[in-house]
PDB file of C-alpha atoms in Angstrom:
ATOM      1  CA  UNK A   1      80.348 -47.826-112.815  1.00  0.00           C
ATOM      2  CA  UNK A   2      77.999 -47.227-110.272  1.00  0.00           C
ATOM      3  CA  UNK A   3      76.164 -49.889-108.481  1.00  0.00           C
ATOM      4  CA  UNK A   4      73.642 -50.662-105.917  1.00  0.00           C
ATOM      5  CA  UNK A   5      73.670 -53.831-104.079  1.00  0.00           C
ATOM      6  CA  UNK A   6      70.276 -54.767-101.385  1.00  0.00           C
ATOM      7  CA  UNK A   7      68.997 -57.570 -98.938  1.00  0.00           C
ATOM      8  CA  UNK A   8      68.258 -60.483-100.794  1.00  0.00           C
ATOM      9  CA  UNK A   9      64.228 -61.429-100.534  1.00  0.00           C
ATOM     10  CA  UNK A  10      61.863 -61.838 -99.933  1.00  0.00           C
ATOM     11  CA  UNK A  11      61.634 -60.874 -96.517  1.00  0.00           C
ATOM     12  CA  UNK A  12      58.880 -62.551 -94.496  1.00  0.00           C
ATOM     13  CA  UNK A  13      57.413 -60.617 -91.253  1.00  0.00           C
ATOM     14  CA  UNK A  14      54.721 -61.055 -88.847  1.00  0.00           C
ATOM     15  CA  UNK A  15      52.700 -57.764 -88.127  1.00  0.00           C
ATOM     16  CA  UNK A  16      54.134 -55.443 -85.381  1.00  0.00           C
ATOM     17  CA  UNK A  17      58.140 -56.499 -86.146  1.00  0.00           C
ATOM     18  CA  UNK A  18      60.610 -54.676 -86.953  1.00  0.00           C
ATOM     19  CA  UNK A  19      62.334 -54.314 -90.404  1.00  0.00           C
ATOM     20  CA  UNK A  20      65.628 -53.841 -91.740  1.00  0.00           C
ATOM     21  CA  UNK A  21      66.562 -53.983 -95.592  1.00  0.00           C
ATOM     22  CA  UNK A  22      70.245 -53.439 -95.749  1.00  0.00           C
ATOM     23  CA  UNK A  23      71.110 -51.232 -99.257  1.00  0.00           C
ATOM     24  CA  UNK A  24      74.818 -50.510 -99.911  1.00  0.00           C
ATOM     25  CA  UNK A  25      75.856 -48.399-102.786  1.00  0.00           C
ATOM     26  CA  UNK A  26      79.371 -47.682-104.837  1.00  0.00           C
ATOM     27  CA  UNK A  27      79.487 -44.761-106.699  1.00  0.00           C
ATOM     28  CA  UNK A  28      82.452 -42.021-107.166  1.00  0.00           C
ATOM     29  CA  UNK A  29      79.880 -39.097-107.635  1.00  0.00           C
ATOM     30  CA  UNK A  30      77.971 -37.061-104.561  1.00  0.00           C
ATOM     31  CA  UNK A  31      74.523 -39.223-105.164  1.00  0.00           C
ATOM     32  CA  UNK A  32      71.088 -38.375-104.107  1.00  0.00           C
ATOM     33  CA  UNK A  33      69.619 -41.686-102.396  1.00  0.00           C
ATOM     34  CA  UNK A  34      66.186 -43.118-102.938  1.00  0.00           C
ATOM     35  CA  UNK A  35      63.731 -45.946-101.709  1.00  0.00           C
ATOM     36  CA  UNK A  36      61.376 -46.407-104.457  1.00  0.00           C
ATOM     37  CA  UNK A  37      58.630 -49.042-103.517  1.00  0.00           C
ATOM     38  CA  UNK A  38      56.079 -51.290-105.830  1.00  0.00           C
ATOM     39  CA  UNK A  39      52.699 -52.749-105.182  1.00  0.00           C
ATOM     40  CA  UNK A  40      51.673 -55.892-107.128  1.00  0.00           C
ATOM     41  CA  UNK A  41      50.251 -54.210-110.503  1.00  0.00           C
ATOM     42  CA  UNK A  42      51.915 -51.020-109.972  1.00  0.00           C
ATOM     43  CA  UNK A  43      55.108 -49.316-111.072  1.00  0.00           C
ATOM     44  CA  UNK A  44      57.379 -48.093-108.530  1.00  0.00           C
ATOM     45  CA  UNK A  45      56.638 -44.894-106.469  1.00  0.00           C
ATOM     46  CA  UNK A  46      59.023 -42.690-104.522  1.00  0.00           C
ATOM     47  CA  UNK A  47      58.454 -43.556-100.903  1.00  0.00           C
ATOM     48  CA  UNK A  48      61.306 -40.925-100.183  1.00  0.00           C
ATOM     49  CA  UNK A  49      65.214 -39.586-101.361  1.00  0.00           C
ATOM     50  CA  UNK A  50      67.721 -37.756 -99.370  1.00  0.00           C
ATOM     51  CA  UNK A  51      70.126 -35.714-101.355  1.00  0.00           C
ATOM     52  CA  UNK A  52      72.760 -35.147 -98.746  1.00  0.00           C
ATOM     53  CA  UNK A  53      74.992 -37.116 -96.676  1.00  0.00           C
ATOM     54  CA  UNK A  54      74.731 -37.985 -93.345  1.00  0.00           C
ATOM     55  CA  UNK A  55      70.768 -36.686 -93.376  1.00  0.00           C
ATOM     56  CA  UNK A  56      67.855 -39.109 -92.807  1.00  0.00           C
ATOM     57  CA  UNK A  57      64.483 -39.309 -95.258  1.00  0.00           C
ATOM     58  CA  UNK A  58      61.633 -40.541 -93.997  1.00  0.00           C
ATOM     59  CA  UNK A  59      57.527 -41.371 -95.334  1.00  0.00           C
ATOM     60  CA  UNK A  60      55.017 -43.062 -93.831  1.00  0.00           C
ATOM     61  CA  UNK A  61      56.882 -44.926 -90.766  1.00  0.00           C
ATOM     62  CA  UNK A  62      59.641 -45.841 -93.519  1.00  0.00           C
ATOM     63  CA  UNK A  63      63.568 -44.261 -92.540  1.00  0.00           C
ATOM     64  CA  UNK A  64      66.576 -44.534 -93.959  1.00  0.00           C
ATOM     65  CA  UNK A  65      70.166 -42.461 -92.976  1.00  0.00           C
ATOM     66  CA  UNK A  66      72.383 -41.852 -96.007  1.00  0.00           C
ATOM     67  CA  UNK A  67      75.859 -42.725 -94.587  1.00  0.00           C
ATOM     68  CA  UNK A  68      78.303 -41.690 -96.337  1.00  0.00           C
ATOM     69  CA  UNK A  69      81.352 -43.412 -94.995  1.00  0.00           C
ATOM     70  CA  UNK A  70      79.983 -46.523 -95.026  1.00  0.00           C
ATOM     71  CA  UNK A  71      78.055 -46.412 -98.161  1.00  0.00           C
ATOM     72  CA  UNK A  72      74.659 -47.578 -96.945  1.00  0.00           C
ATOM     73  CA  UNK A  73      71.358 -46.701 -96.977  1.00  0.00           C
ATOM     74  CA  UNK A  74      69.214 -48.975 -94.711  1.00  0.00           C
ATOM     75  CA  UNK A  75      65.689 -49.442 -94.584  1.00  0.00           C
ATOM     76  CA  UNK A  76      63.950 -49.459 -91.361  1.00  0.00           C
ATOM     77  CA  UNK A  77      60.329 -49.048 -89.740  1.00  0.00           C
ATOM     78  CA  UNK A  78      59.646 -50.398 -86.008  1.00  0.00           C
ATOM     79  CA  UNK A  79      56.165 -51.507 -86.850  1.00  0.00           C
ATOM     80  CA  UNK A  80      55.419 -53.425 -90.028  1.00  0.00           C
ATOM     81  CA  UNK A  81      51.797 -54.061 -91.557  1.00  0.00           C
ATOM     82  CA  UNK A  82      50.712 -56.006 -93.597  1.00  0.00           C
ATOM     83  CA  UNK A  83      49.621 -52.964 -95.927  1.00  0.00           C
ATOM     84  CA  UNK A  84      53.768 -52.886 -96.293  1.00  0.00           C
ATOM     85  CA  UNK A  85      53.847 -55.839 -98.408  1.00  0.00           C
ATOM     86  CA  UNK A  86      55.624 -54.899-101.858  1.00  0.00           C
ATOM     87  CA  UNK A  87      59.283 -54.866-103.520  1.00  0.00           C
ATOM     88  CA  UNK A  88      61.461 -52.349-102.338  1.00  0.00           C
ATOM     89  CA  UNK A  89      63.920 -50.560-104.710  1.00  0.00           C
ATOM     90  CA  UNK A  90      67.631 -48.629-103.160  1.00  0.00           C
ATOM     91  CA  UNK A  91      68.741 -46.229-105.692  1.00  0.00           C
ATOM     92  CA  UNK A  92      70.793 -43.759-106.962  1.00  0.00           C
ATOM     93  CA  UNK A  93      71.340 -40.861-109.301  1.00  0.00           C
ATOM     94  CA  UNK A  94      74.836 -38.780-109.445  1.00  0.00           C
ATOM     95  CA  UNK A  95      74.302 -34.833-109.257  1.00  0.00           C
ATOM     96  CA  UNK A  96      73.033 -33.296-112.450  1.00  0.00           C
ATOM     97  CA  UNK A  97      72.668 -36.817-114.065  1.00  0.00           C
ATOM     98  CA  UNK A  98      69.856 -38.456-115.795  1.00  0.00           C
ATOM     99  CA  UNK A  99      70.761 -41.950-115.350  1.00  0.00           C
ATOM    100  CA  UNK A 100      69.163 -43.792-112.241  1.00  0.00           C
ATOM    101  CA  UNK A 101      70.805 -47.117-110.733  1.00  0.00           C
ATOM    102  CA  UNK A 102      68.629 -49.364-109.235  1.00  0.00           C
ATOM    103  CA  UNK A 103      69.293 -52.585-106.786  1.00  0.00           C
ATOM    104  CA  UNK A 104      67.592 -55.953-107.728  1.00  0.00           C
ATOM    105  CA  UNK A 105      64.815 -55.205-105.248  1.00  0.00           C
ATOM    106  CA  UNK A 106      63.678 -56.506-101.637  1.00  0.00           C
ATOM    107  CA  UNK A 107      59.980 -58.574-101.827  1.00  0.00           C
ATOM    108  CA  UNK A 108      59.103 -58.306 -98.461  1.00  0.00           C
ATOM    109  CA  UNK A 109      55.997 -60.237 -97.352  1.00  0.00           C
ATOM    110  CA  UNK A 110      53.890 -59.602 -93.983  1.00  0.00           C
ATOM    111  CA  UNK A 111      51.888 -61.480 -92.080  1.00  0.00           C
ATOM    112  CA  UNK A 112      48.826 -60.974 -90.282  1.00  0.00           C
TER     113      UNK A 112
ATOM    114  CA  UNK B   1      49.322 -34.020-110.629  1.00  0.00           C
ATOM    115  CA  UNK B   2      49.753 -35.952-113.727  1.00  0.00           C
ATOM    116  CA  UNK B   3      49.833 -39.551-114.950  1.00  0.00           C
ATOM    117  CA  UNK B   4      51.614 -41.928-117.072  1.00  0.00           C
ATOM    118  CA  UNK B   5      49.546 -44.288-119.528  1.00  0.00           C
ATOM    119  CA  UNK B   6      51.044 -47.369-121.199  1.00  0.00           C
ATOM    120  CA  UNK B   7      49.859 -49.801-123.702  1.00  0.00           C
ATOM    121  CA  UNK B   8      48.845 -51.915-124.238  1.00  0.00           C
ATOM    122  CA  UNK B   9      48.771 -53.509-120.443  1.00  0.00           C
ATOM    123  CA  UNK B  10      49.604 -56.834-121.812  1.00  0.00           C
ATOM    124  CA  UNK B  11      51.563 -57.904-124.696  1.00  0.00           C
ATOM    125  CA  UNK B  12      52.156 -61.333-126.262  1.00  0.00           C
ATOM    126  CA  UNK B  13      54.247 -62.087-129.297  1.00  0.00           C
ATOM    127  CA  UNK B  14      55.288 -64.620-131.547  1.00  0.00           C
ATOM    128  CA  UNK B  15      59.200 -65.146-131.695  1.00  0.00           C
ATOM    129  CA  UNK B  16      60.606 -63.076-134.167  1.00  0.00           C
ATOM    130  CA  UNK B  17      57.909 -60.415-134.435  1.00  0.00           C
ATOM    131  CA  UNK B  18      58.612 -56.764-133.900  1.00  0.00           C
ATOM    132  CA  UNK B  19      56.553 -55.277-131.049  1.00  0.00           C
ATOM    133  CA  UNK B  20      55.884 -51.713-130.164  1.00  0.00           C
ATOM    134  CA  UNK B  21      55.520 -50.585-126.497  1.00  0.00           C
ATOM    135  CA  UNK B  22      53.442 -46.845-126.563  1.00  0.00           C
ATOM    136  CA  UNK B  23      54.016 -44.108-122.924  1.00  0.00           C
ATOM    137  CA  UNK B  24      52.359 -41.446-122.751  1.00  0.00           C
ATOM    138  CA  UNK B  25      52.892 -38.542-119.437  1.00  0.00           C
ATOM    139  CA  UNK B  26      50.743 -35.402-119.195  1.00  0.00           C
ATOM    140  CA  UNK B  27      53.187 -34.123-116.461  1.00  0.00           C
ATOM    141  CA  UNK B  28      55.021 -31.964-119.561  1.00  0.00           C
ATOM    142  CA  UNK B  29      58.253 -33.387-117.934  1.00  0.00           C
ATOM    143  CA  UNK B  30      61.637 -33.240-120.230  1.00  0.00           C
ATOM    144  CA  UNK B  31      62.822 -36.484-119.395  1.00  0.00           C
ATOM    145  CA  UNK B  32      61.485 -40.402-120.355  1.00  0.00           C
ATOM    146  CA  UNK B  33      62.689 -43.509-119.589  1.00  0.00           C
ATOM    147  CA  UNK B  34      62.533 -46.950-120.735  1.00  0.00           C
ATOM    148  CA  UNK B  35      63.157 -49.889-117.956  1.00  0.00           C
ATOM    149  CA  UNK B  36      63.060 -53.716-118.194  1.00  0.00           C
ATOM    150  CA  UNK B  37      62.414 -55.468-114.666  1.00  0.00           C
ATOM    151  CA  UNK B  38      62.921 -59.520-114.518  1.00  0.00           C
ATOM    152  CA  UNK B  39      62.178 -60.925-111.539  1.00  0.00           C
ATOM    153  CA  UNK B  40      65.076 -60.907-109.291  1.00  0.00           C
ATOM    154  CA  UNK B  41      66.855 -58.371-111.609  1.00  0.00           C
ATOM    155  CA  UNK B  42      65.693 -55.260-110.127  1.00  0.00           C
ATOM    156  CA  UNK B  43      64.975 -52.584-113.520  1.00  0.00           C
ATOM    157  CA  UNK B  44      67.427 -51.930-115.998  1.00  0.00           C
ATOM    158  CA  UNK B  45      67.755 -49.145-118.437  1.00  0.00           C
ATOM    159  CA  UNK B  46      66.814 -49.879-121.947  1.00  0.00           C
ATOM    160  CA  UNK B  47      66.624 -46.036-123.276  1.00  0.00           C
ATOM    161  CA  UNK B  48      66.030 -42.551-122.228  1.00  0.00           C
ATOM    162  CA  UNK B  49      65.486 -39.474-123.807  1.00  0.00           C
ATOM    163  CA  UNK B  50      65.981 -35.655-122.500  1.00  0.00           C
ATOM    164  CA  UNK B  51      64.249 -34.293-124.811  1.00  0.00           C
ATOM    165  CA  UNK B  52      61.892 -34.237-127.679  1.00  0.00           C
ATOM    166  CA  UNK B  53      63.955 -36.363-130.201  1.00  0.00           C
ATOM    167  CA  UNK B  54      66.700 -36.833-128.448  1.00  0.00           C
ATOM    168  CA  UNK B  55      67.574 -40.384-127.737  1.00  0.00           C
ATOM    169  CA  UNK B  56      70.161 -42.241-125.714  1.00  0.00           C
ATOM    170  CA  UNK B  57      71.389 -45.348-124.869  1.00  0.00           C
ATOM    171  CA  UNK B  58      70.502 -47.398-121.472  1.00  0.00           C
ATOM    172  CA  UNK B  59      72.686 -50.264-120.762  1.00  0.00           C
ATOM    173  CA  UNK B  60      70.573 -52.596-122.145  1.00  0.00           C
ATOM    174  CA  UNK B  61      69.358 -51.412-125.597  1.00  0.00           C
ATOM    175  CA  UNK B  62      70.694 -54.139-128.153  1.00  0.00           C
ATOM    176  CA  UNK B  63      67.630 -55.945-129.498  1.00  0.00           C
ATOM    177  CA  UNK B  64      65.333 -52.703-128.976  1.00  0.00           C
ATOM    178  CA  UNK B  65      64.626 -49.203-130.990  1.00  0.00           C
ATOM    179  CA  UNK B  66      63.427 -46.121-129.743  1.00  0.00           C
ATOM    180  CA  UNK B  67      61.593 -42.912-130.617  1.00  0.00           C
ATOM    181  CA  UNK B  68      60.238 -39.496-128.869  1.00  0.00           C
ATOM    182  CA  UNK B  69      58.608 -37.662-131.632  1.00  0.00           C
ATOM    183  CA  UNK B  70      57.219 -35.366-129.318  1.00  0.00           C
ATOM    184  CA  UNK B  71      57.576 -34.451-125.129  1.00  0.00           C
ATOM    185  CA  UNK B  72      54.885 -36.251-124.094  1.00  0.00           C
ATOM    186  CA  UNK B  73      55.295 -39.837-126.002  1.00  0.00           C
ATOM    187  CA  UNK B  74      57.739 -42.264-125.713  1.00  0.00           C
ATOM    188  CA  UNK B  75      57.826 -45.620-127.484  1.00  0.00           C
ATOM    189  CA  UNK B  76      60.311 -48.880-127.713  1.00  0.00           C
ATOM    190  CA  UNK B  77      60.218 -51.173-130.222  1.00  0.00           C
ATOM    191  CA  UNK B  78      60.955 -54.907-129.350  1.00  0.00           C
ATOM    192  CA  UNK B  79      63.070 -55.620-132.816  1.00  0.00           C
ATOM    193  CA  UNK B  80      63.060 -59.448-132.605  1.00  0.00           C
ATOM    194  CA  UNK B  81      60.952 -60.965-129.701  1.00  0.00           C
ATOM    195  CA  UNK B  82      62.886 -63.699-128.576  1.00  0.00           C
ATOM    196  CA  UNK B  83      60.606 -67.505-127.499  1.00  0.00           C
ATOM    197  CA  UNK B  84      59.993 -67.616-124.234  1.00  0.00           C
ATOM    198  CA  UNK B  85      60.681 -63.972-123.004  1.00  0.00           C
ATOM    199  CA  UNK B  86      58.919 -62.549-119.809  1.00  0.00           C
ATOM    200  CA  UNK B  87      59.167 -59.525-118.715  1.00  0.00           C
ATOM    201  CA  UNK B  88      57.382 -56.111-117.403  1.00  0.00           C
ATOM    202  CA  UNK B  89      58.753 -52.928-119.660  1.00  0.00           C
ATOM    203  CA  UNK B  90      58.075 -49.880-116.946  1.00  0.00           C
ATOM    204  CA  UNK B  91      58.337 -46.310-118.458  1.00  0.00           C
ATOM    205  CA  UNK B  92      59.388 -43.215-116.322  1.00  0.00           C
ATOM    206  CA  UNK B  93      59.316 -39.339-116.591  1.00  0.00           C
ATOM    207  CA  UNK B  94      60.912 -36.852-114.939  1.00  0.00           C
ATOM    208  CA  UNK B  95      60.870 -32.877-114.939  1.00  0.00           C
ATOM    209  CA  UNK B  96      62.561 -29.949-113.552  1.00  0.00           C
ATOM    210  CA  UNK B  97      61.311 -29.200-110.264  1.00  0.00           C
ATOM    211  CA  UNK B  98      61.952 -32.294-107.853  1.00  0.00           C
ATOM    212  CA  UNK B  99      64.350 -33.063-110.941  1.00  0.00           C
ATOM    213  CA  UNK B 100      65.764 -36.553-109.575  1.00  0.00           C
ATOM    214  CA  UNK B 101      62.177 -37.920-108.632  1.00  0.00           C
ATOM    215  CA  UNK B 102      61.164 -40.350-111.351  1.00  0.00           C
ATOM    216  CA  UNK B 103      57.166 -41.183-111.829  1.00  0.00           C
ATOM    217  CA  UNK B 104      56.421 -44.352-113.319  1.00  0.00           C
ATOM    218  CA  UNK B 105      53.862 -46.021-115.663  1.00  0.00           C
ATOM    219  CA  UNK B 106      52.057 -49.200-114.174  1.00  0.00           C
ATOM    220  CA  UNK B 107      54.253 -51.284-117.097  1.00  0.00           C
ATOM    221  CA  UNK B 108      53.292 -53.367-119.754  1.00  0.00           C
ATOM    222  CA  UNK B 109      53.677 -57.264-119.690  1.00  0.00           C
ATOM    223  CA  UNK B 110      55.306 -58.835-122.312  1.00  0.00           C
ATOM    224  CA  UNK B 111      54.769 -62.788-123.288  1.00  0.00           C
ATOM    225  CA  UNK B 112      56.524 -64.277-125.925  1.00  0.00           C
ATOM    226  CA  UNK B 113      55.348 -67.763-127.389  1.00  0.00           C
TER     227      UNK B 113
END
C-alpha cells in the first residue's frame, strides 16, 4: 500500500535558520502531494499541495518540490520563526481517490 | 468559508463504556472523515463516508461504529473504551472544488480511566 515516511522530531531551531524536513513517499498511483501543518489545539490545515510532478508549492515562506524520481517531498523555508512552531504532516492522495496517507508528523520547535 | 464543529472538546470514559464522538461541517462538502492521531503516530483512518449514508472502512475501524445520517453530520462510536486510552479523534470534510484539500475539525480528546 501506499506509505509516507518523514524526519523524525521534533526539530529544534533558533530564529533566522534554515529548515529542512525530509518527506519520502511510496505509492504506485500519480499522487497529489501535501504539507498539512497543526498548531497546539488545532486540527491540521493545508499549508499547500502540488498535484504534479516535478512542480514546486509554496505558502507563507514554506516550499516543497514534488520529485518524482526520487520520491520526496522536502520541506524547506530559509528563515524560521518562532510563529512556525507546530507538527508538520507529508501526505498523499492517489488521483480520483478518497483515501489520504499521512506520515507520523515532524514537531518542530523554534527558538527565540 | 465554512467550519467544522466537534463535540464534545473533551471526552473521558470509563473502560468498557460506549462513547459517541458528534462532527458537524456547514461547507455542504460530500466527503467526511474520521482520524485517530497518537502522538508519534501521525493520523490514521478510522472511517469515511462519500456520501450521505454511505460508509466505509479506514484502516483502523475494529473497536469503532459509524454513521452519516445526513451530509452534514458525521459521528463514531467508541464500542468498548479500552483503560488507559489517549488519544485526539480529528474529523475532516472534503468537497468538489479543490476536491483533494481536506478541512479539519479542532478534534476531540479522549481519556479513558
Amino acid at each position: 500500500g501506499d506509505s509516507v515516511t518523514q524526519t523524525e522530531g521534533p526539530v529544534t531551531l533558533s530564529e533566522g535558520t534554515s529548515l529542512t524536513v525530509n518527506c519520502s513517499y511510496e505509492t504506485k498511483q500519480y499522487p497529489t502531494l501535501f504539507w498539512y501543518v497543526q498548531y497546539p489545539g488545532e486540527g491540521p490545515q493545508l499549508l499547500f499541495k502540488v498535484p504534479k510532478a516535478n512542480e514546486k508549492g509554496s505558502n507563507r515562506g514554506f516550499e516543497a518540490t514534488y520529485n518524482k524520481e526520487a520520491t520526496s517531498f522536502h520541506l524547506q523555508k530559509a528563515s524560521v520563526q518562532e510563529s512556525d512552531s507546530a507538527v508538520y504532516y507529508c501526505a498523499l492522495t492517489g488521483t480520483g481517490g478518497y483515501k489520504v496517507v499521512f506520515g507520523s508528523g515532524t514537531r518542530l520547535l523554534v527558538s527565540p | 468559508g465554512g467550519i467544522i464543529t466537534q463535540t464534545p472538546k473533551f471526552l473521558i470514559g470509563q473502560e468498557g463504556q460506549k462513547l459517541t464522538l458528534k462532527c458537524q461541517q456547514n461547507f455542504n462538502h460530500d466527503t467526511m472523515y474520521w482520524y485517530r492521531q497518537d502522538s508519534g503516530k501521525g493520523l490514521r483512518l478510522i472511517y469515511y463516508s462519500i456520501t450521505e449514508n454511505d460508509l466505509q472502512k479506514g484502516d483502523l475501524s475494529e473497536g469503532y461504529d459509524a454513521s452519516r445520517e445526513k451530509k452534514s453530520s458525521f459521528s463514531l462510536t467508541v464500542t468498548s473504551a479500552q483503560k488507559n486510552e489517549m488519544a485526539v479523534f480529528l474529523c475532516a470534510s472534503r468537497g468538489t472544488v479543490n476536491q483533494d484539500t481536506q478541512y479539519f475539525g479542532p478534534g476531540t480528546r479522549l481519556l479513558v480511566l
